[in-house]
Short mmCIF file of C-alpha atoms in Angstrom, two decimals:
data_model
loop_
_atom_site.label_atom_id
_atom_site.label_comp_id
_atom_site.label_asym_id
_atom_site.label_seq_id
_atom_site.Cartn_x
_atom_site.Cartn_y
_atom_site.Cartn_z
CA UNK A 261 -72.53 18.45 40.01
CA UNK A 262 -68.75 18.16 40.50
CA UNK A 263 -66.25 20.98 40.15
CA UNK A 264 -62.45 20.81 39.90
CA UNK A 265 -59.79 23.46 39.46
CA UNK A 266 -55.99 23.21 39.25
CA UNK A 267 -55.36 26.60 40.88
CA UNK A 268 -54.87 25.53 44.46
CA UNK A 269 -52.48 25.93 47.34
CA UNK A 270 -48.96 25.20 46.09
CA UNK A 271 -46.50 23.34 48.31
CA UNK A 272 -43.12 21.69 47.82
CA UNK A 273 -43.66 17.97 48.29
CA UNK A 274 -41.01 15.31 48.89
CA UNK A 275 -41.55 12.69 46.20
CA UNK A 276 -38.27 10.72 46.43
CA UNK A 277 -36.20 9.64 49.42
CA UNK A 278 -33.95 6.71 48.55
CA UNK A 279 -30.49 5.37 49.28
CA UNK A 280 -28.78 3.46 46.47
CA UNK A 281 -25.69 1.29 47.04
CA UNK A 282 -23.43 0.16 44.21
CA UNK A 283 -19.83 -0.89 43.51
CA UNK A 284 -17.13 0.52 41.28
CA UNK A 285 -14.31 -1.68 40.00
CA UNK A 286 -11.23 -0.34 38.23
CA UNK A 287 -7.64 -1.16 37.32
CA UNK A 288 -4.77 1.26 37.86
CA UNK A 289 -1.71 0.74 35.69
CA UNK A 290 1.46 2.52 36.81
CA UNK A 291 3.50 4.56 34.33
CA UNK A 292 7.10 3.52 33.65
CA UNK A 293 8.65 6.46 35.48
CA UNK A 294 7.22 5.24 38.82
CA UNK A 295 8.76 2.41 40.79
CA UNK A 296 7.14 -1.01 41.00
CA UNK A 297 4.80 -1.79 43.90
CA UNK A 298 6.39 -3.55 46.82
CA UNK A 299 3.66 -2.72 49.34
CA UNK A 300 0.37 -0.90 48.82
CA UNK A 301 -0.16 1.46 51.77
CA UNK A 302 -3.54 3.03 51.05
CA UNK A 303 -6.01 4.04 48.35
CA UNK A 304 -8.27 7.07 48.82
CA UNK A 305 -11.34 7.76 46.68
CA UNK A 306 -12.60 11.30 46.05
CA UNK A 307 -16.22 11.41 44.91
CA UNK A 308 -17.15 14.45 42.84
CA UNK A 309 -20.79 15.66 42.80
CA UNK A 310 -22.88 14.02 40.06
CA UNK A 311 -24.66 15.64 37.16
CA UNK A 312 -28.36 14.82 37.06
CA UNK A 313 -31.15 14.65 34.53
CA UNK A 314 -34.54 13.04 34.09
CA UNK A 315 -35.07 10.09 31.77
CA UNK A 316 -38.72 9.16 31.74
CA UNK A 317 -39.63 7.85 35.20
CA UNK A 318 -35.99 7.70 36.33
CA UNK A 319 -33.52 10.25 37.59
CA UNK A 320 -30.10 9.49 36.08
CA UNK A 321 -26.89 10.51 37.85
CA UNK A 322 -23.32 10.38 36.59
CA UNK A 323 -20.10 11.71 38.09
CA UNK A 324 -16.37 11.21 38.52
CA UNK A 325 -14.42 9.28 41.11
CA UNK A 326 -10.71 9.96 41.59
CA UNK A 327 -8.42 7.33 43.15
CA UNK A 328 -5.15 8.23 44.88
CA UNK A 329 -2.81 5.35 45.79
CA UNK A 330 0.27 5.53 47.99
CA UNK A 331 2.74 2.67 47.88
CA UNK A 332 6.30 1.69 48.76
CA UNK A 333 8.67 0.33 46.15
CA UNK A 334 11.57 -2.10 46.46
CA UNK A 335 14.07 0.79 46.26
CA UNK A 336 12.85 2.14 49.62
CA UNK A 337 10.94 5.09 48.17
CA UNK A 338 7.32 6.17 48.50
CA UNK A 339 5.31 6.81 45.35
CA UNK A 340 1.88 8.18 44.55
CA UNK A 341 -0.30 7.18 41.61
CA UNK A 342 -3.75 8.33 40.61
CA UNK A 343 -6.50 7.70 38.13
CA UNK A 344 -9.98 8.93 37.32
CA UNK A 345 -13.08 6.86 36.61
CA UNK A 346 -16.80 7.54 36.21
CA UNK A 347 -19.76 6.27 38.21
CA UNK A 348 -23.46 6.25 37.45
CA UNK A 349 -26.73 5.19 39.04
CA UNK A 350 -30.45 5.82 38.62
CA UNK A 351 -33.39 6.29 40.97
CA UNK A 352 -37.10 5.95 40.13
CA UNK A 353 -38.80 9.27 40.73
CA UNK A 354 -41.97 11.16 40.03
CA UNK A 355 -40.24 14.51 40.42
CA UNK A 356 -41.04 16.80 37.52
CA UNK A 357 -37.94 18.97 37.69
CA UNK A 358 -34.33 17.81 37.71
CA UNK A 359 -33.17 20.87 39.67
CA UNK A 360 -35.22 19.70 42.67
CA UNK A 361 -33.18 16.53 43.06
CA UNK A 362 -30.51 16.46 45.79
CA UNK A 363 -27.88 13.72 45.74
CA UNK A 364 -25.07 13.03 48.20
CA UNK A 365 -22.62 10.30 47.16
CA UNK A 366 -20.08 8.97 49.64
CA UNK A 367 -17.73 5.95 49.80
CA UNK A 368 -18.09 3.04 52.20
CA UNK A 369 -15.57 0.25 51.59
CA UNK A 370 -12.38 0.84 49.59
CA UNK A 371 -10.20 -2.15 48.73
CA UNK A 372 -6.99 -2.07 46.69
CA UNK A 373 -4.87 -5.07 45.74
CA UNK A 374 -1.60 -5.54 43.90
CA UNK A 375 -2.36 -7.55 40.77
CA UNK A 376 1.11 -7.17 39.22
CA UNK A 377 4.24 -5.11 39.93
CA UNK A 378 2.72 -2.25 37.93
CA UNK A 379 -0.99 -2.92 38.26
CA UNK A 380 -3.54 -2.35 41.05
CA UNK A 381 -7.13 -3.59 41.18
CA UNK A 382 -9.54 -1.25 42.95
CA UNK A 383 -13.00 -1.87 44.38
CA UNK A 384 -15.05 0.86 45.99
CA UNK A 385 -18.53 0.53 47.46
CA UNK A 386 -20.57 3.74 47.19
CA UNK A 387 -23.81 4.96 48.75
CA UNK A 388 -25.99 7.65 47.18
CA UNK A 389 -28.77 9.33 49.14
CA UNK A 390 -31.25 11.01 46.81
CA UNK A 391 -34.10 13.34 47.79
CA UNK A 392 -36.53 14.61 45.16
CA UNK A 393 -38.90 17.55 45.59
CA UNK A 394 -41.63 18.83 43.32
CA UNK A 395 -44.13 21.67 43.35
CA UNK A 396 -47.62 20.38 44.05
CA UNK A 397 -51.11 21.84 44.28
CA UNK A 398 -53.25 20.56 47.12
CA UNK A 399 -56.99 20.80 47.52
CA UNK A 400 -59.54 22.19 45.10
CA UNK A 401 -61.66 25.28 44.53
CA UNK A 402 -64.94 25.71 42.73
CA UNK A 403 -65.61 27.04 39.26
CA UNK A 404 -64.80 30.74 38.65
CA UNK A 405 -68.45 31.78 38.62
CA UNK A 406 -68.82 30.55 42.19
CA UNK A 407 -65.69 32.21 43.57
CA UNK A 408 -67.53 35.24 44.97
CA UNK A 409 -70.10 33.21 46.85
CA UNK A 410 -68.31 30.10 48.11
CA UNK A 411 -67.66 29.92 51.87
CA UNK A 412 -64.34 28.36 52.84
CA UNK A 413 -62.97 27.14 56.14
CA UNK A 414 -59.20 27.44 55.98
CA UNK A 415 -56.27 26.52 58.17
CA UNK A 416 -52.56 27.33 58.20
CA UNK A 417 -49.67 24.89 58.09
CA UNK A 418 -45.91 25.49 58.02
CA UNK A 419 -44.49 23.99 54.84
CA UNK A 420 -40.85 23.54 53.91
CA UNK A 421 -39.01 24.76 50.84
CA UNK A 422 -35.62 23.37 49.85
CA UNK A 423 -33.10 24.56 47.28
CA UNK A 424 -29.80 22.93 46.35
CA UNK A 425 -26.94 23.64 43.99
CA UNK A 426 -23.45 22.53 43.03
CA UNK A 427 -21.35 25.68 42.68
CA UNK A 428 -18.79 26.53 40.04
CA UNK A 429 -15.26 25.31 40.76
CA UNK A 430 -13.09 27.86 42.57
CA UNK A 431 -9.28 27.89 42.55
CA UNK A 432 -7.12 29.16 45.40
CA UNK A 433 -3.36 29.61 45.30
CA UNK A 434 -0.41 29.72 47.66
CA UNK A 435 3.37 29.50 47.59
CA UNK A 436 5.77 27.70 49.95
CA UNK A 437 9.39 28.76 50.26
CA UNK A 438 11.50 25.58 50.61
CA UNK A 439 14.92 27.19 50.21
CA UNK A 440 17.80 25.32 48.57
CA UNK A 441 18.27 22.41 50.98
CA UNK A 442 18.94 19.93 48.20
CA UNK A 443 16.51 18.40 45.73
CA UNK A 444 12.91 18.15 46.97
CA UNK A 445 10.48 15.55 45.70
CA UNK A 446 6.74 16.04 46.31
CA UNK A 447 5.46 12.50 46.63
CA UNK A 448 1.75 13.37 46.93
CA UNK A 449 -0.52 16.32 47.58
CA UNK A 450 -4.07 16.40 48.89
CA UNK A 451 -6.55 18.88 50.40
CA UNK A 452 -9.41 18.58 52.86
CA UNK A 453 -12.08 21.30 52.94
CA UNK A 454 -13.19 22.61 56.33
CA UNK A 455 -16.32 24.83 56.32
CA UNK A 456 -17.33 25.84 59.86
CA UNK A 457 -19.33 28.90 58.68
CA UNK A 458 -22.32 28.73 56.35
CA UNK A 459 -24.82 31.59 55.94
CA UNK A 460 -27.55 32.67 53.53
CA UNK A 461 -28.11 36.06 51.93
CA UNK A 462 -30.30 37.34 49.12
CA UNK A 463 -29.84 34.85 46.30
CA UNK A 464 -26.60 33.34 47.59
CA UNK A 465 -25.13 30.90 50.11
CA UNK A 466 -21.78 31.92 51.56
CA UNK A 467 -19.24 29.54 53.09
CA UNK A 468 -16.07 30.39 54.96
CA UNK A 469 -13.35 28.03 56.10
CA UNK A 470 -10.05 26.56 55.04
CA UNK A 471 -8.49 24.29 52.49
CA UNK A 472 -6.05 22.18 54.50
CA UNK A 473 -3.33 21.13 52.07
CA UNK A 474 -0.94 18.30 52.99
CA UNK A 475 2.22 17.67 50.99
CA UNK A 476 4.12 14.41 51.48
CA UNK A 477 7.72 15.22 50.53
CA UNK A 478 11.26 13.94 50.77
CA UNK A 479 14.63 15.66 50.37
CA UNK A 480 17.62 14.32 48.54
CA UNK A 481 20.97 15.93 49.37
CA UNK A 482 23.92 15.76 46.98
CA UNK A 483 25.63 13.23 49.26
CA UNK A 484 22.60 10.99 49.23
CA UNK A 485 22.33 11.20 45.47
CA UNK A 486 25.98 10.15 45.11
CA UNK A 487 25.38 7.11 47.33
CA UNK A 488 22.70 5.90 44.95
CA UNK A 489 18.94 5.65 45.02
CA UNK A 490 18.74 2.32 46.82
CA UNK A 491 20.05 3.44 50.17
CA UNK A 492 16.60 4.21 51.62
CA UNK A 493 17.74 7.59 52.98
CA UNK A 494 15.05 9.84 51.57
CA UNK A 495 13.35 10.66 54.94
CA UNK A 496 9.75 11.49 53.92
CA UNK A 497 7.83 14.11 55.90
CA UNK A 498 4.63 16.13 55.61
CA UNK A 499 4.08 19.86 55.24
CA UNK A 500 0.62 21.21 56.07
CA UNK A 501 -0.68 24.50 54.70
CA UNK A 502 -4.02 26.01 55.79
CA UNK A 503 -5.41 28.29 53.07
CA UNK A 504 -8.32 30.64 53.86
CA UNK A 505 -11.34 29.81 51.73
CA UNK A 506 -14.41 31.87 50.92
CA UNK A 507 -17.11 30.50 48.61
CA UNK A 508 -20.32 31.92 47.20
CA UNK A 509 -22.91 29.70 45.54
CA UNK A 510 -25.81 31.46 43.76
CA UNK A 511 -29.18 30.04 44.82
CA UNK A 512 -32.23 31.81 43.43
CA UNK A 513 -35.09 32.65 45.85
CA UNK A 514 -32.91 32.15 48.93
CA UNK A 515 -33.00 34.94 51.52
CA UNK A 516 -31.37 35.59 54.89
CA UNK A 517 -34.22 33.69 56.60
CA UNK A 518 -33.01 30.38 55.20
CA UNK A 519 -30.79 27.90 57.03
CA UNK A 520 -28.07 26.16 55.04
CA UNK A 521 -25.49 23.42 55.09
CA UNK A 522 -22.53 22.93 52.79
CA UNK A 523 -19.71 20.61 51.89
CA UNK A 524 -16.91 20.92 49.36
CA UNK A 525 -14.51 18.64 47.52
CA UNK A 526 -10.96 19.37 46.45
CA UNK A 527 -11.23 18.26 42.84
CA UNK A 528 -7.55 18.82 42.13
CA UNK A 529 -4.40 19.82 44.02
CA UNK A 530 -1.36 20.91 42.00
CA UNK A 531 2.06 21.34 43.61
CA UNK A 532 4.80 22.58 41.28
CA UNK A 533 8.37 23.12 42.52
CA UNK A 534 10.48 25.79 40.89
CA UNK A 535 13.53 27.76 42.12
CA UNK A 536 13.23 26.91 45.79
CA UNK A 537 9.47 27.37 45.95
CA UNK A 538 6.39 25.18 45.68
CA UNK A 539 3.41 26.77 43.94
CA UNK A 540 0.07 25.39 45.13
CA UNK A 541 -3.24 25.47 43.28
CA UNK A 542 -6.36 23.89 44.79
CA UNK A 543 -9.55 23.52 42.76
CA UNK A 544 -12.63 23.35 45.03
CA UNK A 545 -16.21 22.37 44.15
CA UNK A 546 -18.87 23.42 46.71
CA UNK A 547 -22.28 21.82 47.19
CA UNK A 548 -24.99 23.57 49.23
CA UNK A 549 -28.55 23.05 50.45
CA UNK A 550 -30.79 25.74 51.97
CA UNK A 551 -34.24 25.35 53.48
CA UNK A 552 -36.89 27.44 55.18
CA UNK A 553 -40.53 27.22 56.15
CA UNK A 554 -43.43 29.34 55.02
CA UNK A 555 -47.05 29.43 56.20
CA UNK A 556 -49.50 27.97 53.70
CA UNK A 557 -53.28 28.25 53.91
CA UNK A 558 -55.36 25.32 52.69
CA UNK A 559 -59.12 24.68 52.52
CA UNK A 560 -60.29 22.02 54.96
CA UNK A 561 -64.02 22.56 54.30
CA UNK A 562 -66.28 24.61 52.01
CA UNK A 563 -69.87 25.04 50.92
CA UNK A 564 -71.82 27.13 48.43
CA UNK A 565 -74.70 29.11 49.98
CA UNK A 566 -78.05 27.87 48.82
CA UNK A 567 -76.62 24.51 47.70
CA UNK A 568 -76.05 21.20 49.33
CA UNK A 569 -72.27 20.66 49.27
CA UNK A 570 -70.59 17.30 49.71
CA UNK A 571 -66.80 17.56 50.22
CA UNK A 572 -64.18 14.85 49.91
CA UNK A 573 -60.79 15.28 51.58
CA UNK A 574 -57.51 13.48 51.05
CA UNK A 575 -54.45 13.24 53.30
CA UNK A 576 -51.40 15.24 52.29
CA UNK A 577 -48.00 14.82 53.94
CA UNK A 578 -46.28 18.14 54.56
CA UNK A 579 -42.57 18.32 55.39
CA UNK A 580 -41.42 20.89 57.92
CA UNK A 581 -37.76 22.00 58.21
CA UNK A 582 -36.13 21.72 61.62
CA UNK A 583 -32.39 22.21 61.19
CA UNK A 584 -29.91 22.74 58.37
CA UNK A 585 -26.35 23.63 59.33
CA UNK A 586 -22.72 22.59 59.66
CA UNK A 587 -21.59 21.47 63.10
CA UNK A 588 -18.03 20.92 64.27
CA UNK A 589 -16.66 18.81 67.10
CA UNK A 590 -13.20 17.96 68.43
CA UNK A 591 -12.51 14.26 69.01
CA UNK A 592 -9.31 12.92 70.57
CA UNK A 593 -7.89 9.83 72.25
CA UNK A 594 -4.57 8.20 73.12
CA UNK A 595 -3.47 4.65 72.30
CA UNK A 596 -0.66 2.33 73.18
CA UNK A 597 1.35 1.41 70.05
CA UNK A 598 0.45 -2.26 70.59
CA UNK A 599 -3.27 -1.39 70.51
CA UNK A 600 -3.06 -0.10 66.95
CA UNK A 601 -0.37 -2.42 65.62
CA UNK A 602 2.39 0.19 65.44
CA UNK A 603 5.96 -0.76 66.40
CA UNK A 604 7.24 1.06 69.46
CA UNK A 605 9.44 3.99 68.46
CA UNK A 606 8.24 4.06 64.83
CA UNK A 607 8.25 7.46 63.14
CA UNK A 608 4.80 8.85 62.29
CA UNK A 609 4.95 10.30 58.79
CA UNK A 610 1.38 11.00 57.66
CA UNK A 611 -2.26 10.22 58.48
CA UNK A 612 -5.60 10.35 56.67
CA UNK A 613 -9.14 9.88 57.96
CA UNK A 614 -12.74 9.43 56.95
CA UNK A 615 -15.79 9.75 59.19
CA UNK A 616 -18.88 7.54 59.28
CA UNK A 617 -22.19 8.08 61.07
CA UNK A 618 -23.58 4.69 62.05
CA UNK A 619 -26.56 5.57 64.22
CA UNK A 620 -29.01 8.47 64.51
CA UNK A 621 -31.58 8.44 67.29
CA UNK A 622 -33.80 10.89 69.14
CA UNK A 623 -33.21 11.63 72.80
CA UNK A 624 -35.87 13.98 74.10
CA UNK A 625 -35.08 17.37 72.62
CA UNK A 626 -31.85 16.24 70.96
CA UNK A 627 -30.80 14.05 68.08
CA UNK A 628 -27.86 11.77 68.91
CA UNK A 629 -25.36 10.95 66.17
CA UNK A 630 -22.88 8.17 66.82
CA UNK A 631 -20.18 6.78 64.59
CA UNK A 632 -16.47 6.40 64.02
CA UNK A 633 -13.54 8.29 62.55
CA UNK A 634 -11.34 5.80 60.73
CA UNK A 635 -7.71 6.93 60.76
CA UNK A 636 -4.87 5.42 58.76
CA UNK A 637 -1.43 6.27 60.13
CA UNK A 638 1.63 5.95 57.89
CA UNK A 639 4.80 5.15 59.82
CA UNK A 640 8.38 4.15 59.12
CA UNK A 641 10.75 1.97 61.13
CA UNK A 642 14.13 0.77 59.96
CA UNK A 643 13.47 1.88 56.39
CA UNK A 644 10.22 -0.15 56.23
CA UNK A 645 6.84 1.54 55.79
CA UNK A 646 3.57 0.42 57.30
CA UNK A 647 0.06 1.64 58.06
CA UNK A 648 -1.79 1.35 61.38
CA UNK A 649 -5.57 1.65 61.49
CA UNK A 650 -6.98 3.69 64.37
CA UNK A 651 -10.65 4.11 65.23
CA UNK A 652 -11.98 7.14 67.11
CA UNK A 653 -15.58 6.54 68.23
CA UNK A 654 -17.79 9.59 68.64
CA UNK A 655 -21.23 10.33 70.06
CA UNK A 656 -22.44 13.90 69.62
CA UNK A 657 -25.80 15.64 69.87
CA UNK A 658 -27.68 18.36 68.03
CA UNK A 659 -30.72 20.24 69.30
CA UNK A 660 -34.06 19.08 67.94
CA UNK A 661 -35.95 15.85 67.47
CA UNK A 662 -36.55 14.98 63.84
CA UNK A 663 -38.45 12.31 61.97
CA UNK A 664 -35.89 12.25 59.15
CA UNK A 665 -32.30 13.42 59.19
CA UNK A 666 -29.49 13.49 56.64
CA UNK A 667 -25.89 13.76 57.87
CA UNK A 668 -22.73 14.18 55.79
CA UNK A 669 -19.62 13.44 57.86
CA UNK A 670 -15.97 14.35 57.31
CA UNK A 671 -12.78 14.59 59.35
CA UNK A 672 -10.89 17.40 57.58
CA UNK A 673 -8.29 17.88 60.31
CA UNK A 674 -6.21 15.02 61.75
CA UNK A 675 -3.09 15.17 63.92
CA UNK A 676 -1.20 12.06 65.07
CA UNK A 677 1.88 12.32 67.27
CA UNK A 678 3.84 10.59 69.98
CA UNK A 679 3.02 11.70 73.51
CA UNK A 680 5.53 10.04 75.83
CA UNK A 681 4.95 6.30 75.30
CA UNK A 682 1.54 6.69 73.65
CA UNK A 683 0.13 7.77 70.32
CA UNK A 684 -2.20 10.78 70.55
CA UNK A 685 -4.85 11.25 67.83
CA UNK A 686 -6.74 14.55 67.50
CA UNK A 687 -9.43 15.02 64.86
CA UNK A 688 -11.89 17.72 63.90
CA UNK A 689 -15.25 16.22 63.00
CA UNK A 690 -17.50 18.17 60.62
CA UNK A 691 -21.15 17.15 60.28
CA UNK A 692 -23.46 18.73 57.71
CA UNK A 693 -26.89 18.12 59.22
CA UNK A 694 -30.37 18.52 57.69
CA UNK A 695 -33.39 17.41 59.69
CA UNK A 696 -37.13 17.57 58.96
CA UNK A 697 -40.41 16.53 60.52
CA UNK A 698 -43.78 15.87 58.91
CA UNK A 699 -47.40 16.91 59.38
CA UNK A 700 -50.53 15.44 57.83
CA UNK A 701 -53.35 17.69 56.64
CA UNK A 702 -56.67 16.90 54.95
CA UNK A 703 -57.55 19.55 52.36
CA UNK A 704 -60.71 19.40 50.28
CA UNK A 705 -59.87 17.64 47.03
CA UNK A 706 -63.30 17.69 45.40
CA UNK A 707 -66.77 19.09 46.02
CA UNK A 708 -70.15 17.94 44.72
CA UNK A 709 -73.09 20.36 44.66
CA UNK A 710 -76.80 19.61 44.64
CA UNK A 711 -79.87 21.83 45.20
CA UNK A 712 -81.05 22.39 48.77
CA UNK A 713 -84.62 21.75 49.82
CA UNK A 714 -86.70 24.83 49.06
CA UNK A 715 -87.99 26.64 52.13
CA UNK A 716 -90.78 29.18 51.93
CA UNK A 717 -91.13 30.55 55.42
CA UNK A 718 -90.16 33.77 57.16
CA UNK A 719 -87.03 35.83 56.70
CA UNK A 720 -85.55 34.32 59.89
CA UNK A 721 -85.54 30.77 61.18
CA UNK A 722 -84.64 29.82 64.74
CA UNK A 723 -81.89 27.28 65.40
CA UNK A 724 -80.91 25.78 68.74
CA UNK A 725 -77.25 24.68 68.39
CA UNK A 726 -76.30 21.32 69.84
CA UNK A 727 -73.77 21.21 72.64
CA UNK A 728 -70.30 21.65 71.15
CA UNK A 729 -71.61 22.76 67.75
CA UNK A 730 -69.69 25.58 66.05
CA UNK A 731 -70.81 28.56 64.00
CA UNK A 732 -69.27 26.98 60.91
CA UNK A 733 -71.22 23.75 61.40
CA UNK A 734 -74.50 25.63 61.75
CA UNK A 735 -73.73 27.73 58.68
CA UNK A 736 -72.91 24.65 56.62
CA UNK A 737 -76.04 22.84 57.77
CA UNK A 738 -78.26 25.70 56.63
CA UNK A 739 -76.05 26.61 53.62
CA UNK A 740 -75.98 30.21 54.86
CA UNK A 741 -72.75 32.27 55.00
CA UNK A 742 -71.40 32.47 58.55
CA UNK A 743 -71.04 36.24 58.20
CA UNK A 744 -74.81 36.57 57.61
CA UNK A 745 -75.59 34.52 60.73
CA UNK A 746 -73.07 36.50 62.79
CA UNK A 747 -74.62 39.83 61.72
CA UNK A 748 -78.17 38.62 62.35
CA UNK A 749 -77.24 37.55 65.89
CA UNK A 750 -74.72 40.24 66.82
CA UNK A 751 -71.89 37.74 67.46
CA UNK A 752 -68.27 37.60 66.29
CA UNK A 753 -66.66 35.18 63.87
CA UNK A 754 -63.50 34.44 65.84
CA UNK A 755 -62.72 30.72 65.91
CA UNK A 756 -65.90 30.01 63.98
CA UNK A 757 -64.93 26.35 63.60
CA UNK A 758 -64.61 25.95 67.38
CA UNK A 759 -67.32 25.20 69.94
CA UNK A 760 -66.16 28.41 71.68
CA UNK A 761 -67.79 30.44 68.90
CA UNK A 762 -71.28 29.52 70.22
CA UNK A 763 -70.41 28.85 73.86
CA UNK A 764 -72.80 31.52 75.25
CA UNK A 765 -75.47 31.26 72.52
CA UNK A 766 -78.80 29.57 73.35
CA UNK A 767 -80.36 30.01 69.93
CA UNK A 768 -79.55 31.55 66.56
CA UNK A 769 -81.67 33.40 64.04
CA UNK A 770 -80.89 31.98 60.60
CA UNK A 771 -81.50 34.32 57.66
CA UNK A 772 -83.36 32.49 54.89
CA UNK A 773 -84.21 33.31 51.35
CA UNK A 774 -87.72 34.52 50.55
CA UNK A 775 -89.95 32.24 48.47
#
């Protein structure tokens, strides 16, 4: 006779763990009010978090990608142009709930080319790491009428629970007083989000940090305007503003015991000049993940007294959280101008950076993360603009040794300046780290019952346990509850599935049913 029941131990099981790579191709046409492209300096992609939904056996993702291009024109000016496109990808999954899918999308290779004086072709290679989690029952129990009599041997295992969310967009504002030193042109504006503090509270994840806003500007005095626009005398420079940022993302079921990591994207930066002031508005979208562990009891063996019970077990993979946090590191180095292809004495105007983790490996009690910060330095010499590429290698460690780790890397702060005859590069590296390990358990998945052989002897039967045999094994062999055997022999039930439970016992009196 076989019994099954769906009401079992419930765990959160990882059902999807995939990385998808794909390319986006686009064309950017410049409006008439911008100058024609003489030299393309850089193109930066901003990847906004995707929306997600289930479509049969696939998880479908779609989101927006924003391109920002900086270029020099033949009139000696710098211009900025931008456009927005969409991306999409799908991942096979068996996850039953779309809200248990976590996706991180990040760019790899970005290539921009000048196709015509007013047209750019863009190609961006993207990677998407998708994890899917679903609630799952493990093991089995017997039919309701047997619940009061069944004897179970249970065990505890730490099991992970993960929650993720993309928060509502938040806008922060600031104002810069620029005085009346001639006409000011804001060439481009951008913001990097720096979140060194992430904490969990009842039903919410809180993040604190800064939005680091960089404005690339140039001033035009009345004398310069009278000389004409082709004199190349617009002297671009950058202004950096660090705006305090506090974010709250609602996340149901999260408590202060959870650990969390977070990242955020500046979806839009608006810089409007009016009456000697620049009004700033930064629209920020946060994305958070929080995880914790909880003890779960599962049945690794059972029997029904008075019946012969045959159990079948199946392996279940349990994920266990190890770390989930934001970590920050300072990385710096100096270079000779010739090492990075910058002319000696050139003026450093601006710099942007992206970080890449190339290797993750365990080293005893630590996980080692190695990679590079790719810096692009905009300079000017003799009225000509150029870009030097600088690479800052890094190798940092985080406590713990994990079987699987996800790392989101960013370099939100970058400073490049001359230091005597060298170029000094200082960067702040932010890593959002989530690491897990795994355990394998074997819960009972089904049980078959058959009648025991009928015995018609005395109330008690003597049993001489074999060396190393446990109280549970004796109870199962005779189909008698272990509590009954313990009472009949005046012994305890501590560690009844261990040989220690019968270490000092020579024989046992087994209670038996009367004929």
